[in-house]
Amino acid sequence: MLPGTERDRQNGGIEKFKGKIIHSREYKHPEKFQDQRLLVIGLGNSGADISVDLSHVTMQVFLSTRTGTWVVNRVSDDGYPLDVVHFTRFKNLLHHMLPTALVNMWAEKKLNTRFNHENYGIKPQHRFLSRYPIAADDLPNAIIAGRVLMKPNVKEFTERGVVFEDGSREENVDAVIFATGYSYFFSFIEDGVIKTRNNQIPLYKFVFPPHLEKPTLAIIGLLQPLGAIMPVSELQARWATRVFKGLVTLPSEDTMMADIMKKIKYNERRYVPSQNISLQVQYVDHVDELASLAGVKPNLLHLFLTDPQLGWEVFFGPCSSTQFRLMGPGKWEGARNAILTQRERIVKATKTRAVQSSVDSVRATWDPSLFVKVIGCFAVFAVMLAYLSFGLKEPENDF
């Protein structure tokens, strides 16, 4: 995996620029840029985080973006982490059932409630579901304080400055940091074992090269989930080891290639073009797919019938990796208790000051949102029944 700096140097006459040029991979500490004027190119997670980090010590940071982006908070509803609130099986079901336009409208309205993306120069032309957002809690704070100034795409460079596509220009720029992604290839593996083209890497379920005579090679972590990559990588490794041991058999090469092409075409339909479009996956859908292959996906119907409390938390609660220790290979006796107490452990790190419980806190022992969730379930099934009853075609939803 190499930074795209060499590709970027060919754009906009960067060879004219006499200041420092680095890729985000080389950035370590902000102190070396003390009191300088910097340009960061690329509004991904790295570009946003580096810009905010630098803005505390530099004279000025300019953040250039070609497309803009939607910005989500790591700290979400009630102060819980974003993935705890939104990456649940219940919400994943709703996202699949509801029309894409409705989900886009709801998500964009919610994000603009915190800060209007248009007023901050970040609003993209694409809708929320058409490209992955970035998690950057501090970026709007840096923009409103003037420490970070949003700029459009770069048109050209001068010896000590830059001209942007809207005609504006900035002089006395000391350094340029490219946060423009990476080009993927495997220099330590023989040519032909893994084929890469335009950052497309044909791997079955993003793990196995389909054309090998024996499944003796697995690639772990080479994908871009909307969510944490660690639980996904763990499930990839658990599945891969079962394949290596001969406990699970891969399908034929043709079947694997058909699955690979299906996923690529799905992403091309769903997302606007981007460098890593072929590597993107939905978190809940993909971990469930891997868990099924490894034989560790929880049986929701069985859980609701035999242990309703646990079934409720598995369905409505965060889709944590502990759910895949309830049954099958690698089953853990402590998984049930870990799942039922996970919310307590999440807030334990923040409750370092004891606060006397109020009446509202006592009442919150029974979560009123549970009623809303139940009604939501009935609403979803009612909509599906209506489509079936009236013979209407279910609207295509690419969430």
Short mmCIF file of C-alpha atoms in Angstrom, two decimals:
data_model
loop_
_atom_site.label_atom_id
_atom_site.label_comp_id
_atom_site.label_asym_id
_atom_site.label_seq_id
_atom_site.Cartn_x
_atom_site.Cartn_y
_atom_site.Cartn_z
CA MET A 1 0.00 0.00 0.00
CA LEU A 2 1.63 3.23 -1.17
CA PRO A 3 0.54 6.83 -0.65
CA GLY A 4 -0.80 8.58 -3.70
CA THR A 5 1.74 11.41 -3.47
CA GLU A 6 3.50 10.55 -6.73
CA ARG A 7 0.19 10.63 -8.57
CA ASP A 8 -0.71 13.92 -6.93
CA ARG A 9 2.62 15.54 -7.74
CA GLN A 10 1.64 15.40 -11.40
CA ASN A 11 -1.49 17.44 -10.79
CA GLY A 12 -1.68 21.22 -10.72
CA GLY A 13 2.03 21.76 -11.35
CA ILE A 14 3.07 20.74 -7.85
CA GLU A 15 6.67 20.56 -9.08
CA LYS A 16 6.69 24.39 -9.06
CA PHE A 17 6.02 24.52 -5.34
CA LYS A 18 9.14 25.25 -3.25
CA GLY A 19 7.68 24.46 0.15
CA LYS A 20 7.53 21.13 1.97
CA ILE A 21 5.38 18.35 0.43
CA ILE A 22 4.38 15.24 2.37
CA HIS A 23 1.68 12.56 2.38
CA SER A 24 -0.57 12.13 5.40
CA ARG A 25 1.21 8.83 6.12
CA GLU A 26 4.34 10.83 7.02
CA TYR A 27 2.53 13.16 9.42
CA LYS A 28 3.30 12.39 13.07
CA HIS A 29 3.31 15.54 15.23
CA PRO A 30 2.07 19.11 14.71
CA GLU A 31 4.93 20.85 16.54
CA LYS A 32 7.28 20.87 13.54
CA PHE A 33 4.74 23.07 11.71
CA GLN A 34 4.55 25.69 14.50
CA ASP A 35 3.34 29.12 13.25
CA GLN A 36 3.29 28.00 9.60
CA ARG A 37 0.61 28.30 6.91
CA LEU A 38 -0.41 24.85 5.67
CA LEU A 39 -2.58 23.39 2.94
CA VAL A 40 -4.18 19.98 3.51
CA ILE A 41 -5.63 18.35 0.39
CA GLY A 42 -8.35 15.76 0.89
CA LEU A 43 -11.40 15.74 3.16
CA GLY A 44 -11.38 12.18 4.41
CA ASN A 45 -10.97 11.13 8.03
CA SER A 46 -7.19 11.62 7.86
CA GLY A 47 -7.43 15.05 6.22
CA ALA A 48 -9.97 16.28 8.75
CA ASP A 49 -8.09 14.93 11.79
CA ILE A 50 -4.73 16.27 10.63
CA SER A 51 -6.22 19.70 9.87
CA VAL A 52 -7.77 19.98 13.33
CA ASP A 53 -4.59 18.72 15.00
CA LEU A 54 -2.44 21.24 13.13
CA SER A 55 -4.85 24.12 13.69
CA HIS A 56 -3.86 24.37 17.37
CA VAL A 57 -0.24 25.28 16.61
CA THR A 58 -0.12 26.69 13.08
CA MET A 59 -0.79 30.20 11.87
CA GLN A 60 -3.45 28.97 9.43
CA VAL A 61 -4.71 25.72 7.93
CA PHE A 62 -6.44 25.57 4.53
CA LEU A 63 -8.41 22.38 3.89
CA SER A 64 -9.07 21.69 0.21
CA THR A 65 -11.84 19.34 -0.93
CA ARG A 66 -12.99 18.40 -4.39
CA THR A 67 -16.36 16.95 -3.43
CA GLY A 68 -17.20 17.88 0.17
CA THR A 69 -18.59 15.33 2.60
CA TRP A 70 -21.16 14.63 5.29
CA VAL A 71 -19.72 14.81 8.80
CA VAL A 72 -20.94 12.57 11.61
CA ASN A 73 -20.14 12.68 15.32
CA ARG A 74 -18.26 9.94 17.11
CA VAL A 75 -20.24 11.05 20.17
CA SER A 76 -23.85 10.34 19.29
CA ASP A 77 -27.27 10.29 20.99
CA ASP A 78 -27.14 10.47 24.80
CA GLY A 79 -23.35 10.59 24.57
CA TYR A 80 -22.98 6.99 23.41
CA PRO A 81 -20.48 6.17 20.64
CA LEU A 82 -21.83 6.39 17.10
CA ASP A 83 -21.65 2.66 16.38
CA VAL A 84 -23.43 1.79 19.65
CA VAL A 85 -26.40 3.94 18.65
CA HIS A 86 -26.69 3.31 14.92
CA PHE A 87 -25.08 -0.05 14.11
CA THR A 88 -27.83 -2.29 15.42
CA ARG A 89 -29.74 -5.07 13.69
CA PHE A 90 -32.99 -3.18 14.20
CA LYS A 91 -31.77 0.00 12.52
CA ASN A 92 -30.07 -2.01 9.80
CA LEU A 93 -33.44 -3.65 9.07
CA LEU A 94 -35.12 -0.25 8.91
CA HIS A 95 -32.48 1.03 6.51
CA HIS A 96 -33.17 -1.87 4.17
CA MET A 97 -36.95 -1.49 4.41
CA LEU A 98 -37.38 2.26 4.16
CA PRO A 99 -37.07 4.17 0.86
CA THR A 100 -33.58 5.53 0.21
CA ALA A 101 -34.88 9.06 -0.27
CA LEU A 102 -36.51 9.00 3.16
CA VAL A 103 -33.34 7.78 4.89
CA ASN A 104 -31.29 10.43 3.08
CA MET A 105 -33.68 13.18 4.11
CA TRP A 106 -33.72 12.06 7.76
CA ALA A 107 -29.93 11.67 8.00
CA GLU A 108 -29.09 14.96 6.30
CA LYS A 109 -31.60 16.87 8.43
CA LYS A 110 -30.13 15.31 11.59
CA LEU A 111 -26.56 16.17 10.57
CA ASN A 112 -27.46 19.73 9.58
CA THR A 113 -29.13 20.22 12.96
CA ARG A 114 -25.71 20.21 14.57
CA PHE A 115 -24.17 22.49 11.95
CA ASN A 116 -25.35 23.51 8.49
CA HIS A 117 -22.92 21.84 6.10
CA GLU A 118 -23.55 24.45 3.39
CA ASN A 119 -22.72 27.35 5.71
CA TYR A 120 -19.46 25.64 6.67
CA GLY A 121 -18.39 24.99 3.08
CA ILE A 122 -18.51 21.21 3.53
CA LYS A 123 -21.82 20.21 1.93
CA PRO A 124 -21.30 17.67 -0.86
CA GLN A 125 -23.32 17.35 -4.04
CA HIS A 126 -24.05 13.69 -3.32
CA ARG A 127 -26.71 12.44 -0.91
CA PHE A 128 -25.87 10.92 2.45
CA LEU A 129 -26.11 7.28 1.38
CA SER A 130 -24.14 7.79 -1.84
CA ARG A 131 -20.74 7.97 -0.16
CA TYR A 132 -19.34 7.20 3.25
CA PRO A 133 -19.34 10.14 5.67
CA ILE A 134 -16.39 11.06 7.87
CA ALA A 135 -16.27 11.12 11.68
CA ALA A 136 -14.87 14.51 12.66
CA ASP A 137 -16.35 15.92 15.87
CA ASP A 138 -13.90 18.82 16.13
CA LEU A 139 -13.83 19.98 12.50
CA PRO A 140 -16.83 22.38 12.70
CA ASN A 141 -15.37 23.84 15.90
CA ALA A 142 -12.09 24.55 14.11
CA ILE A 143 -13.92 26.09 11.14
CA ILE A 144 -16.12 28.40 13.22
CA ALA A 145 -13.05 29.50 15.20
CA GLY A 146 -11.27 30.34 11.92
CA ARG A 147 -8.38 27.95 12.57
CA VAL A 148 -9.34 25.88 9.52
CA LEU A 149 -10.55 27.54 6.31
CA MET A 150 -12.37 25.37 3.78
CA LYS A 151 -11.25 25.74 0.18
CA PRO A 152 -12.30 24.14 -3.13
CA ASN A 153 -10.14 21.89 -5.30
CA VAL A 154 -6.66 23.08 -6.25
CA LYS A 155 -6.27 24.45 -9.77
CA GLU A 156 -2.53 25.07 -9.77
CA PHE A 157 0.47 25.73 -7.57
CA THR A 158 2.95 28.59 -7.61
CA GLU A 159 6.39 28.68 -6.01
CA ARG A 160 5.01 29.70 -2.62
CA GLY A 161 1.26 29.58 -3.06
CA VAL A 162 -1.78 27.91 -4.53
CA VAL A 163 -4.65 28.89 -6.82
CA PHE A 164 -8.04 27.25 -6.29
CA GLU A 165 -10.72 26.42 -8.83
CA ASP A 166 -12.97 29.26 -7.67
CA GLY A 167 -10.23 31.76 -8.55
CA SER A 168 -9.16 32.47 -4.98
CA ARG A 169 -5.49 32.10 -4.08
CA GLU A 170 -3.32 31.86 -1.00
CA GLU A 171 0.31 32.93 -0.83
CA ASN A 172 3.12 32.18 1.62
CA VAL A 173 2.09 28.55 2.03
CA ASP A 174 4.85 26.71 3.89
CA ALA A 175 3.78 23.10 3.36
CA VAL A 176 1.28 20.90 1.53
CA ILE A 177 -0.02 17.66 3.03
CA PHE A 178 -1.73 15.23 0.67
CA ALA A 179 -4.44 13.24 2.45
CA THR A 180 -5.54 11.67 -0.82
CA GLY A 181 -5.56 7.98 -0.03
CA TYR A 182 -3.41 5.06 -1.11
CA SER A 183 -2.67 2.84 -4.07
CA TYR A 184 -2.87 -0.85 -3.18
CA PHE A 185 -0.48 -3.55 -4.33
CA PHE A 186 1.45 -6.46 -2.84
CA SER A 187 5.16 -6.16 -3.61
CA PHE A 188 6.04 -9.12 -1.37
CA ILE A 189 3.77 -11.56 -3.25
CA GLU A 190 4.49 -13.01 -6.69
CA ASP A 191 2.77 -11.35 -9.63
CA GLY A 192 -0.47 -13.06 -10.49
CA VAL A 193 -1.24 -14.34 -7.00
CA ILE A 194 -3.22 -11.20 -6.21
CA LYS A 195 -4.27 -9.05 -9.13
CA THR A 196 -4.90 -5.34 -8.58
CA ARG A 197 -6.25 -2.86 -11.09
CA ASN A 198 -7.34 0.68 -10.26
CA ASN A 199 -7.47 -0.31 -6.59
CA GLN A 200 -9.84 -3.17 -7.40
CA ILE A 201 -8.67 -6.34 -5.69
CA PRO A 202 -10.76 -9.43 -6.55
CA LEU A 203 -11.05 -11.32 -3.26
CA TYR A 204 -13.88 -13.66 -2.30
CA LYS A 205 -15.70 -12.01 0.61
CA PHE A 206 -12.72 -9.60 0.66
CA VAL A 207 -10.50 -12.42 2.00
CA PHE A 208 -9.55 -15.20 -0.45
CA PRO A 209 -7.99 -14.93 -3.94
CA PRO A 210 -10.42 -17.04 -6.01
CA HIS A 211 -8.00 -18.54 -8.54
CA LEU A 212 -5.52 -20.29 -6.22
CA GLU A 213 -5.28 -24.09 -6.49
CA LYS A 214 -5.47 -24.38 -2.70
CA PRO A 215 -6.95 -21.79 -0.27
CA THR A 216 -3.64 -21.19 1.54
CA LEU A 217 -3.66 -17.38 1.47
CA ALA A 218 -6.10 -15.02 3.22
CA ILE A 219 -6.02 -11.21 3.20
CA ILE A 220 -7.28 -9.72 6.46
CA GLY A 221 -8.49 -6.15 6.84
CA LEU A 222 -8.37 -5.02 3.20
CA LEU A 223 -11.83 -3.46 3.07
CA GLN A 224 -13.57 -0.26 4.10
CA PRO A 225 -16.55 -0.89 6.38
CA LEU A 226 -18.97 1.78 7.51
CA GLY A 227 -18.03 1.08 11.11
CA ALA A 228 -15.15 -0.42 13.06
CA ILE A 229 -12.77 -2.62 11.09
CA MET A 230 -11.47 -4.66 14.07
CA PRO A 231 -14.60 -6.84 14.59
CA VAL A 232 -14.74 -7.42 10.82
CA SER A 233 -11.08 -8.47 10.72
CA GLU A 234 -11.61 -10.81 13.67
CA LEU A 235 -14.43 -12.61 11.87
CA GLN A 236 -12.37 -12.76 8.68
CA ALA A 237 -9.55 -14.45 10.62
CA ARG A 238 -11.93 -16.89 12.36
CA TRP A 239 -13.42 -17.91 9.02
CA ALA A 240 -10.01 -18.12 7.32
CA THR A 241 -8.57 -20.44 9.98
CA ARG A 242 -11.51 -22.80 9.57
CA VAL A 243 -10.89 -22.86 5.83
CA PHE A 244 -7.16 -23.54 6.39
CA LYS A 245 -8.04 -26.43 8.72
CA GLY A 246 -10.36 -27.94 6.13
CA LEU A 247 -13.47 -27.47 8.28
CA VAL A 248 -15.04 -25.13 5.73
CA THR A 249 -14.81 -25.54 1.96
CA LEU A 250 -14.78 -22.62 -0.46
CA PRO A 251 -17.04 -22.76 -3.53
CA SER A 252 -15.76 -23.08 -7.09
CA GLU A 253 -13.69 -20.34 -8.70
CA ASP A 254 -16.60 -19.39 -10.98
CA THR A 255 -18.94 -19.05 -8.00
CA MET A 256 -16.43 -16.92 -6.11
CA MET A 257 -15.81 -14.66 -9.12
CA ALA A 258 -19.56 -14.23 -9.62
CA ASP A 259 -19.91 -13.13 -5.98
CA ILE A 260 -16.99 -10.70 -6.36
CA MET A 261 -18.47 -9.11 -9.49
CA LYS A 262 -21.90 -8.89 -7.85
CA LYS A 263 -20.47 -6.87 -4.97
CA ILE A 264 -18.49 -4.59 -7.30
CA LYS A 265 -21.55 -3.84 -9.42
CA TYR A 266 -23.66 -3.24 -6.31
CA ASN A 267 -21.18 -0.67 -5.03
CA GLU A 268 -21.00 1.01 -8.43
CA ARG A 269 -24.79 1.40 -8.41
CA ARG A 270 -25.00 2.57 -4.85
CA TYR A 271 -22.06 4.96 -4.45
CA VAL A 272 -20.69 7.89 -6.37
CA PRO A 273 -17.30 7.08 -7.95
CA SER A 274 -14.36 7.06 -5.53
CA GLN A 275 -10.92 5.54 -5.21
CA ASN A 276 -11.97 2.79 -2.80
CA ILE A 277 -15.48 2.12 -4.04
CA SER A 278 -14.85 -1.62 -4.53
CA LEU A 279 -13.71 -2.04 -0.90
CA GLN A 280 -16.76 -0.58 0.81
CA VAL A 281 -19.14 -2.73 2.87
CA GLN A 282 -22.01 -2.19 5.28
CA TYR A 283 -20.97 -3.19 8.80
CA VAL A 284 -23.95 -5.23 10.07
CA ASP A 285 -24.58 -6.92 6.73
CA HIS A 286 -20.95 -7.91 6.29
CA VAL A 287 -20.26 -9.19 9.80
CA ASP A 288 -23.42 -11.31 9.56
CA GLU A 289 -22.26 -12.68 6.22
CA LEU A 290 -18.85 -13.61 7.62
CA ALA A 291 -20.41 -15.03 10.79
CA SER A 292 -22.66 -17.28 8.71
CA LEU A 293 -19.64 -18.58 6.80
CA ALA A 294 -17.80 -19.25 10.07
CA GLY A 295 -20.86 -20.83 11.69
CA VAL A 296 -21.11 -18.27 14.51
CA LYS A 297 -24.05 -16.05 13.54
CA PRO A 298 -26.56 -15.82 16.41
CA ASN A 299 -29.98 -17.36 15.78
CA LEU A 300 -32.35 -14.52 16.65
CA LEU A 301 -35.51 -16.59 16.58
CA HIS A 302 -33.97 -19.13 18.95
CA LEU A 303 -32.77 -16.36 21.26
CA PHE A 304 -36.18 -14.66 21.40
CA LEU A 305 -37.87 -17.97 22.21
CA THR A 306 -35.38 -19.26 24.78
CA ASP A 307 -33.84 -16.06 26.22
CA PRO A 308 -35.99 -13.01 25.35
CA GLN A 309 -33.83 -10.56 27.31
CA LEU A 310 -30.72 -11.58 25.41
CA GLY A 311 -32.57 -11.72 22.09
CA TRP A 312 -33.85 -8.18 22.66
CA GLU A 313 -30.36 -6.84 23.31
CA VAL A 314 -28.86 -8.68 20.33
CA PHE A 315 -31.52 -7.23 18.01
CA PHE A 316 -31.91 -3.70 19.39
CA GLY A 317 -28.49 -3.25 20.99
CA PRO A 318 -25.12 -2.58 19.38
CA CYS A 319 -23.94 -5.30 17.01
CA SER A 320 -20.76 -6.02 18.96
CA SER A 321 -18.28 -8.81 18.27
CA THR A 322 -19.40 -10.56 21.48
CA GLN A 323 -22.61 -11.58 19.70
CA PHE A 324 -20.52 -13.96 17.61
CA ARG A 325 -19.35 -15.81 20.72
CA LEU A 326 -22.83 -16.95 21.74
CA MET A 327 -22.87 -20.11 19.63
CA GLY A 328 -20.81 -22.15 17.22
CA PRO A 329 -17.00 -22.52 17.12
CA GLY A 330 -15.30 -20.31 19.69
CA LYS A 331 -18.40 -20.11 21.90
CA TRP A 332 -17.72 -18.25 25.16
CA GLU A 333 -19.66 -18.86 28.36
CA GLY A 334 -19.34 -15.23 29.41
CA ALA A 335 -20.78 -13.84 26.16
CA ARG A 336 -24.36 -13.51 27.46
CA ASN A 337 -23.39 -11.51 30.51
CA ALA A 338 -20.97 -9.37 28.50
CA ILE A 339 -23.74 -8.44 26.06
CA LEU A 340 -26.31 -7.66 28.77
CA THR A 341 -23.85 -5.42 30.66
CA GLN A 342 -22.16 -3.75 27.70
CA ARG A 343 -23.92 -0.39 28.16
CA GLU A 344 -22.72 -0.20 31.77
CA ARG A 345 -19.14 -0.79 30.67
CA ILE A 346 -19.40 1.83 27.92
CA VAL A 347 -20.38 4.63 30.32
CA LYS A 348 -18.08 3.46 33.13
CA ALA A 349 -15.15 5.29 31.54
CA THR A 350 -17.09 8.58 31.50
CA LYS A 351 -18.67 8.35 34.96
CA THR A 352 -15.54 9.30 36.87
CA ARG A 353 -17.54 11.74 39.01
CA ALA A 354 -20.42 10.39 41.04
CA VAL A 355 -23.67 12.24 40.39
CA GLN A 356 -26.74 11.86 42.59
CA SER A 357 -29.51 10.10 40.68
CA SER A 358 -32.49 12.28 39.80
CA VAL A 359 -36.10 11.21 39.45
CA ASP A 360 -35.66 11.14 35.68
CA SER A 361 -32.64 8.86 36.01
CA VAL A 362 -34.63 6.41 38.11
CA ARG A 363 -37.47 6.41 35.64
CA ALA A 364 -34.99 5.83 32.83
CA THR A 365 -34.44 2.31 34.16
CA TRP A 366 -37.27 1.40 31.81
CA ASP A 367 -36.32 2.88 28.46
CA PRO A 368 -39.38 4.56 26.86
CA SER A 369 -37.74 4.20 23.47
CA LEU A 370 -38.44 0.47 23.67
CA PHE A 371 -42.08 1.23 22.91
CA VAL A 372 -41.01 3.18 19.83
CA LYS A 373 -38.86 0.25 18.71
CA VAL A 374 -41.74 -2.18 19.01
CA ILE A 375 -44.04 0.14 17.06
CA GLY A 376 -41.27 0.50 14.46
CA CYS A 377 -41.09 -3.25 14.01
CA PHE A 378 -44.83 -3.48 13.46
CA ALA A 379 -44.70 -0.56 11.02
CA VAL A 380 -41.98 -2.20 8.95
CA PHE A 381 -43.86 -5.47 8.67
CA ALA A 382 -47.09 -3.61 7.90
CA VAL A 383 -45.44 -1.81 4.98
CA MET A 384 -44.09 -5.09 3.63
CA LEU A 385 -47.52 -6.73 3.90
CA ALA A 386 -49.07 -3.79 2.09
CA TYR A 387 -46.68 -4.22 -0.82
CA LEU A 388 -47.47 -7.91 -1.02
CA SER A 389 -51.21 -7.41 -0.66
CA PHE A 390 -51.53 -4.81 -3.42
CA GLY A 391 -49.01 -6.46 -5.70
CA LEU A 392 -46.75 -3.42 -5.72
CA LYS A 393 -43.08 -3.70 -6.50
CA GLU A 394 -40.94 -3.04 -3.46
CA PRO A 395 -38.85 0.10 -4.03
CA GLU A 396 -35.18 -0.63 -4.58
CA ASN A 397 -33.15 0.38 -1.56
CA ASP A 398 -29.39 0.37 -1.77
CA PHE A 399 -28.63 1.12 1.84
#
